[in-house]
mmCIF file of C-alpha atoms in Angstrom:
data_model
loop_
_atom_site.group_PDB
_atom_site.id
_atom_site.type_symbol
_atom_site.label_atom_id
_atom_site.label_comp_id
_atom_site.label_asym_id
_atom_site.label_seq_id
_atom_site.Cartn_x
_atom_site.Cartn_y
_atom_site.Cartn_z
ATOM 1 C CA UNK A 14 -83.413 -23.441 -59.659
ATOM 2 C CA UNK A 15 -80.505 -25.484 -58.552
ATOM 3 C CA UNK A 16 -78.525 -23.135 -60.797
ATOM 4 C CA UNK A 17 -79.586 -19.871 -59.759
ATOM 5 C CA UNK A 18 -78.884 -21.581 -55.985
ATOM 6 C CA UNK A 19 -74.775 -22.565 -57.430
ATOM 7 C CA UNK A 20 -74.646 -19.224 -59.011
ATOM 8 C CA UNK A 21 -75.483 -17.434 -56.028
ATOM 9 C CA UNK A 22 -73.024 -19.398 -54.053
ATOM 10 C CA UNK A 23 -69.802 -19.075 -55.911
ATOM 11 C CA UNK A 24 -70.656 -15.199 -56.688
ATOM 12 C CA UNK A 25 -70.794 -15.070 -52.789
ATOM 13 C CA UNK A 26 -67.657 -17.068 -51.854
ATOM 14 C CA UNK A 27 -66.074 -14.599 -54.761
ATOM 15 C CA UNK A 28 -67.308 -11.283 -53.093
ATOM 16 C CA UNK A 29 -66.588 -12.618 -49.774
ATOM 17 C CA UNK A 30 -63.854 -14.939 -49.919
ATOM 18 C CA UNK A 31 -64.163 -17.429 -46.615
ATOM 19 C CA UNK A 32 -60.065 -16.905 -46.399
ATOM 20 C CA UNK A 33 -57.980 -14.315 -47.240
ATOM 21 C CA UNK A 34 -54.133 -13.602 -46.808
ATOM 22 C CA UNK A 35 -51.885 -12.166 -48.847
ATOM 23 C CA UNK A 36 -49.852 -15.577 -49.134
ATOM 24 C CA UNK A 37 -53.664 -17.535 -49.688
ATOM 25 C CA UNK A 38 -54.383 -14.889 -52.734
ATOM 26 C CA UNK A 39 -50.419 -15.302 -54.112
ATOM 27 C CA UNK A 40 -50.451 -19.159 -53.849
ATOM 28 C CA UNK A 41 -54.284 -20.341 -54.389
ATOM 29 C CA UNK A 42 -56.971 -17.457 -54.454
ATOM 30 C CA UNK A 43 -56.252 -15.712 -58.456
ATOM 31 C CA UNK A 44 -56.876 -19.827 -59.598
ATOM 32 C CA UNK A 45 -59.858 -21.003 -56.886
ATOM 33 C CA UNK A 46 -61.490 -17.528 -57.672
ATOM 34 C CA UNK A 47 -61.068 -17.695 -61.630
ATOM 35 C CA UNK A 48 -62.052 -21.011 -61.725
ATOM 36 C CA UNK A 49 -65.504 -20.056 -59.338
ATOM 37 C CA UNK A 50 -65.689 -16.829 -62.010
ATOM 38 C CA UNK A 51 -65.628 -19.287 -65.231
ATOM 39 C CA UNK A 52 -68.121 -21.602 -63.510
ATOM 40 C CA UNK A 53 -70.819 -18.448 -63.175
ATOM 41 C CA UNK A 54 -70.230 -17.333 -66.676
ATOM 42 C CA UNK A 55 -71.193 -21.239 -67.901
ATOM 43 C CA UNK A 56 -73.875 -21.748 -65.342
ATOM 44 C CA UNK A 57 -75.332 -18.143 -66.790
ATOM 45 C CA UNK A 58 -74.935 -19.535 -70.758
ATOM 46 C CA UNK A 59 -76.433 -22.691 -69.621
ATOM 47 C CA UNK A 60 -79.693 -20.578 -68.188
ATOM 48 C CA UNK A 61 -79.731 -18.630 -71.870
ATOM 49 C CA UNK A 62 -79.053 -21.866 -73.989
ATOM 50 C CA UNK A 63 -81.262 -24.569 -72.211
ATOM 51 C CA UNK A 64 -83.450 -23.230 -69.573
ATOM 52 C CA UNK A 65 -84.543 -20.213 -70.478
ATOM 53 C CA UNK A 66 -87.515 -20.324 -67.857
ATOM 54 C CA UNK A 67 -85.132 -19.598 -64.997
ATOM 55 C CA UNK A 68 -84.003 -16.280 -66.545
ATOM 56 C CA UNK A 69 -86.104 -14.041 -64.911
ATOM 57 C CA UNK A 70 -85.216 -15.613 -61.669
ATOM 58 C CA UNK A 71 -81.730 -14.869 -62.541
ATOM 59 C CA UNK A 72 -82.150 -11.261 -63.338
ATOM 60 C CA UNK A 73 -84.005 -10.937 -59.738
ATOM 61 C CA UNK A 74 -80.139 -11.404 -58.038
ATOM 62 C CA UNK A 75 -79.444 -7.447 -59.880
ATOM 63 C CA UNK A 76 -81.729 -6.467 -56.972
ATOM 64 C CA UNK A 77 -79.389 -8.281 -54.553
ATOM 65 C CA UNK A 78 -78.804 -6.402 -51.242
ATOM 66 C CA UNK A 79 -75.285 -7.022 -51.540
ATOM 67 C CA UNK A 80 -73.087 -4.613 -55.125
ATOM 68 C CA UNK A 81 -71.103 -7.162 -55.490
ATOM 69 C CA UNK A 82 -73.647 -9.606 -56.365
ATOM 70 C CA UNK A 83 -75.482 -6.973 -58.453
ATOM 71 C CA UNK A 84 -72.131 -6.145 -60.488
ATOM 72 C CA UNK A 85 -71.423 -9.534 -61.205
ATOM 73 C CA UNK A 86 -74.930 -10.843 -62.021
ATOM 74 C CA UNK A 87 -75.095 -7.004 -64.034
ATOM 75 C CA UNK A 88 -72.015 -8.286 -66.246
ATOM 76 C CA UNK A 89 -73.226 -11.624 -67.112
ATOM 77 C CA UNK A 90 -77.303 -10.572 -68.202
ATOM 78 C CA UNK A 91 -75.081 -8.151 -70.591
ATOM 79 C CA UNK A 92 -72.628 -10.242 -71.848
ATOM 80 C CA UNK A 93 -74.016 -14.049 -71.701
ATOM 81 C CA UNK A 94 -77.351 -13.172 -71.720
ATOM 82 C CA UNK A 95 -80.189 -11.942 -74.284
ATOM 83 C CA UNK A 96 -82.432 -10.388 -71.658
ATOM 84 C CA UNK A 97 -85.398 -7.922 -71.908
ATOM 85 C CA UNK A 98 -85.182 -4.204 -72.039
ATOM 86 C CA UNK A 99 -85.614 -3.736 -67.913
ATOM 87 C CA UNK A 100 -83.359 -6.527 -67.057
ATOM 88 C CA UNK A 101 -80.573 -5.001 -69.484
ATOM 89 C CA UNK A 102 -81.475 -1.214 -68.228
ATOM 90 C CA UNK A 103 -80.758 -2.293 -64.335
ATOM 91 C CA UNK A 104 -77.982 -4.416 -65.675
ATOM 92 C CA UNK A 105 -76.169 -1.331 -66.669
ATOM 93 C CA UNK A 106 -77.510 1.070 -64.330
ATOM 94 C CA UNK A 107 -75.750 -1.298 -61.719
ATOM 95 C CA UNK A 108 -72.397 -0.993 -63.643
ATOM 96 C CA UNK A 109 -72.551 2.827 -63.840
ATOM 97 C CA UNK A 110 -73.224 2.789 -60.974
ATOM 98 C CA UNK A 111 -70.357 1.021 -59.533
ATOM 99 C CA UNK A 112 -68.324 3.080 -62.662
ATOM 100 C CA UNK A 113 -68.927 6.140 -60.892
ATOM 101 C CA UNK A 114 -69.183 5.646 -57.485
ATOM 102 C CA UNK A 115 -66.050 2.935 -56.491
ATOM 103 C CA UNK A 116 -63.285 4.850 -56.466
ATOM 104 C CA UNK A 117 -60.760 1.743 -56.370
ATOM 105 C CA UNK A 118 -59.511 -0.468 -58.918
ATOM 106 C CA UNK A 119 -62.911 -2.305 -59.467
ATOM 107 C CA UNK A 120 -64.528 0.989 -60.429
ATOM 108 C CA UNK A 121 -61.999 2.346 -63.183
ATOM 109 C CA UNK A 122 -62.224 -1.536 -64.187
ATOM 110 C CA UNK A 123 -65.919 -0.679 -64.569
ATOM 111 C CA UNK A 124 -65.181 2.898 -66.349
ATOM 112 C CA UNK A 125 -63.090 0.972 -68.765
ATOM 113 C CA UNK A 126 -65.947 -1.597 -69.382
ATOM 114 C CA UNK A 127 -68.584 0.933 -70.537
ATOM 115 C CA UNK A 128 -66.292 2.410 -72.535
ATOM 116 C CA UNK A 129 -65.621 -0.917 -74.609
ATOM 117 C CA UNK A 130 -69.418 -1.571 -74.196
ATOM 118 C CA UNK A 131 -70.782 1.366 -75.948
ATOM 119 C CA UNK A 132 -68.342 0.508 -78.871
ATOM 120 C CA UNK A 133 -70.059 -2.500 -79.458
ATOM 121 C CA UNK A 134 -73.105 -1.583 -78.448
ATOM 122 C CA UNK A 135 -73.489 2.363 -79.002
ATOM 123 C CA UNK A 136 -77.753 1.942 -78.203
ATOM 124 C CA UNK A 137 -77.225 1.188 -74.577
ATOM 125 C CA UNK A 138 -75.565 4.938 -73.795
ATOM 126 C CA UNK A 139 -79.263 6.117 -74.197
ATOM 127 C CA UNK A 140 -81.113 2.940 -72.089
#
């Protein structure tokens, strides 16, 4: 649990960074926030690899109040994880979601996501 407690913090300090300037994001932000990004991929490949028990407590957070929880927690059950049909169909609903309704750079970084996804994975068009 003390994973899915980390997780949820550093996907929360990414969504809502505590500080933000242009000079903070320039100088410190990109590294601090890829370095909190890297940390939730390995924290969700540790839940896969050695405690599988906490995945479903994981998959809860795509039900998150907040999208940009969803999205990122969406990203990693797809990409980390080996999750069951449901968690994998709200997984990608969230990311069509966000594909087709965020009209700024996040959302054609979405578009472009699902595009590379089906390639790889042509199955989850119809799920």
């Amino acid at each position: 649990m003390e994973l899915i407690q980390e997780y949820l913090a550093l996907v929360t300090d990414v969504v809502f960074p505590k500080e933000f300037s242009e000079k903070a994001y320039f100088a410190n932000f990109s590294k601090e926030h890829n370095r909190k990004a890297t940390r939730m991929r390995k924290i969700a490949a540790e839940i896969e690899q050695k405690y599988p028990e906490l995945k479903s407590e994981f998959c809860k957070m795509l039900s998150h109040e907040n999208a940009g929880v969803r999205i990122w927690v969406a990203h990693h059950v797809l990409e980390v994880m080996n999750c069951d049909k449901s968690s994998r169909k709200a997984a990608l609903r969230e990311i069509r979601y966000a594909a087709k309704t965020d009209k700024t750079a996040n959302g054609f970084g979405e578009k472009i996501w699902l595009k590379d996804w089906y390639k790889t994975h042509p199955k989850d068009r119809w799920i």
